[in-house]
Short mmCIF file of C-alpha atoms in Angstrom, two decimals:
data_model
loop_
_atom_site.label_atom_id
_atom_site.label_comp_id
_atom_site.label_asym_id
_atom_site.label_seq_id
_atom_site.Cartn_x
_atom_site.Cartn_y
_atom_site.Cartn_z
CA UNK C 1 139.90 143.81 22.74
CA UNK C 2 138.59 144.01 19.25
CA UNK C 3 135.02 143.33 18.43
CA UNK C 4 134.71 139.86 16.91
CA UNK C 5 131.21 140.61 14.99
CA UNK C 6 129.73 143.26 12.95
CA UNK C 7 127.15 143.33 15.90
CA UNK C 8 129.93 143.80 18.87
CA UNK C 9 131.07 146.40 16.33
CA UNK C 10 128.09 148.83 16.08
CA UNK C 11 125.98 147.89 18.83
CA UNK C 12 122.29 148.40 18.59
CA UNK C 13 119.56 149.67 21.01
CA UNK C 14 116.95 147.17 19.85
CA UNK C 15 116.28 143.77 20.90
CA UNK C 16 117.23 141.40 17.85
CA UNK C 17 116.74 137.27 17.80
CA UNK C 18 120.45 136.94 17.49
CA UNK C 19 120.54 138.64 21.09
CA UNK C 20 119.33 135.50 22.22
CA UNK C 21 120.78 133.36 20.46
CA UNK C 22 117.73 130.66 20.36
CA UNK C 23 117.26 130.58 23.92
CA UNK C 24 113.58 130.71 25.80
CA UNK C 25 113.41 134.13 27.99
CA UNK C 26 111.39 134.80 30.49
CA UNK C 27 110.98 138.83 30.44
CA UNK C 28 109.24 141.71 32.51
CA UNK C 29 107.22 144.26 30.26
CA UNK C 30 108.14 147.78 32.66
CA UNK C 31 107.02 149.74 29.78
CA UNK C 32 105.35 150.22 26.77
CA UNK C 33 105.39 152.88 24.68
CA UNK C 34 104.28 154.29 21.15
CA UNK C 35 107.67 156.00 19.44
CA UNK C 36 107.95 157.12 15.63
CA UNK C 37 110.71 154.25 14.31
CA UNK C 38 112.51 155.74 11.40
CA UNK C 39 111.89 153.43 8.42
CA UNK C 40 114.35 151.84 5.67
CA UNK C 41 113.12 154.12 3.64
CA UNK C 42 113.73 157.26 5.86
CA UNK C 43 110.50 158.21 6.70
CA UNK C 44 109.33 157.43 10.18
CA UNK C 45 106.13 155.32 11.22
CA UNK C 46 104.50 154.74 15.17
CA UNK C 47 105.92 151.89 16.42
CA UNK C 48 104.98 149.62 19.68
CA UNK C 49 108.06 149.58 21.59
CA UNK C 50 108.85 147.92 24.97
CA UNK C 51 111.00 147.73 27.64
CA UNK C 52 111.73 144.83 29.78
CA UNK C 53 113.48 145.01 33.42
CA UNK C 54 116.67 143.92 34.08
CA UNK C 55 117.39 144.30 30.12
CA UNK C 56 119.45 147.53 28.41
CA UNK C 57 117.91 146.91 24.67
CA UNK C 58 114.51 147.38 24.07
CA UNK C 59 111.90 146.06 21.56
CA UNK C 60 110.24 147.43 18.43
CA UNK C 61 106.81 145.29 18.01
CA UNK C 62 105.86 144.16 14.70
CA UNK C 63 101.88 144.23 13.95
CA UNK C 64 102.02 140.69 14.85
CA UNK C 65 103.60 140.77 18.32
CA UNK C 66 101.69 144.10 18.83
CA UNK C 67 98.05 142.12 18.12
CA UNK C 68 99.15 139.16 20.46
CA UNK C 69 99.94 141.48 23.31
CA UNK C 70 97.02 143.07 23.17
CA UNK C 71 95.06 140.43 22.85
CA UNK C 72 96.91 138.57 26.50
CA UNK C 73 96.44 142.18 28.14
CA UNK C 74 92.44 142.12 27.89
#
Protein backbone atom coordinates (compact mmCIF):
# COMPACT_ATOMS: atom_id res chain seq x y z
CA UNK A 1 0.00 0.00 0.00
CA UNK A 2 1.51 3.37 -0.56
CA UNK A 3 1.57 5.98 2.11
CA UNK A 4 -1.13 8.56 1.42
CA UNK A 5 0.63 11.52 3.58
CA UNK A 6 3.97 12.94 4.04
CA UNK A 7 3.36 11.77 7.73
CA UNK A 8 2.47 7.88 6.79
CA UNK A 9 5.62 8.48 4.72
CA UNK A 10 8.33 9.26 7.35
CA UNK A 11 6.78 8.37 10.46
CA UNK A 12 7.78 10.15 13.60
CA UNK A 13 8.49 9.06 17.23
CA UNK A 14 6.84 12.11 18.78
CA UNK A 15 3.40 12.77 19.66
CA UNK A 16 2.08 15.60 17.20
CA UNK A 17 -1.69 17.31 17.33
CA UNK A 18 -2.35 15.91 13.94
CA UNK A 19 -1.97 12.37 15.72
CA UNK A 20 -5.14 13.14 17.13
CA UNK A 21 -6.73 14.60 14.87
CA UNK A 22 -8.85 17.09 17.31
CA UNK A 23 -10.06 14.47 19.45
CA UNK A 24 -10.12 14.66 23.58
CA UNK A 25 -7.64 11.78 25.01
CA UNK A 26 -7.60 10.49 28.03
CA UNK A 27 -3.78 9.33 28.62
CA UNK A 28 -1.57 7.48 31.32
CA UNK A 29 1.82 9.37 32.14
CA UNK A 30 4.19 5.77 32.74
CA UNK A 31 7.11 7.93 32.43
CA UNK A 32 8.78 10.99 32.45
CA UNK A 33 11.95 11.73 31.56
CA UNK A 34 14.58 14.62 30.89
CA UNK A 35 16.35 13.78 27.22
CA UNK A 36 18.63 16.33 25.18
CA UNK A 37 16.07 17.08 21.96
CA UNK A 38 18.21 18.05 19.07
CA UNK A 39 17.12 21.55 18.01
CA UNK A 40 16.26 23.16 14.43
CA UNK A 41 19.22 24.58 14.65
CA UNK A 42 21.33 21.40 15.40
CA UNK A 43 22.33 21.94 18.69
CA UNK A 44 20.58 19.97 21.35
CA UNK A 45 18.64 21.38 24.51
CA UNK A 46 16.98 19.17 27.82
CA UNK A 47 13.73 18.49 27.01
CA UNK A 48 10.63 17.10 29.28
CA UNK A 49 9.58 14.10 27.52
CA UNK A 50 6.80 11.58 28.38
CA UNK A 51 5.48 8.47 27.80
CA UNK A 52 1.96 7.40 28.02
CA UNK A 53 0.71 3.57 28.28
CA UNK A 54 -0.91 1.90 25.76
CA UNK A 55 0.68 4.61 23.23
CA UNK A 56 4.02 3.88 20.80
CA UNK A 57 4.87 7.85 20.28
CA UNK A 58 5.92 9.80 22.97
CA UNK A 59 5.84 13.53 23.94
CA UNK A 60 8.37 16.36 23.94
CA UNK A 61 6.92 19.08 26.60
CA UNK A 62 7.07 22.60 25.74
CA UNK A 63 7.87 25.08 28.84
CA UNK A 64 4.24 25.52 28.94
CA UNK A 65 2.97 21.94 29.25
CA UNK A 66 6.14 21.29 31.38
CA UNK A 67 4.96 24.28 34.08
CA UNK A 68 1.28 22.90 34.07
CA UNK A 69 2.40 19.41 34.92
CA UNK A 70 4.28 20.36 37.50
CA UNK A 71 2.15 22.48 38.88
CA UNK A 72 -1.02 19.30 38.93
CA UNK A 73 1.87 16.95 40.37
CA UNK A 74 2.36 19.07 43.73
Amino acid sequence: MTPATVSELYPSPWLKPEDLAGRAVVVKIVAAQVEEIRQFDGSKAPKLVLSFEKATKRLITNKTQARRLAELTQ
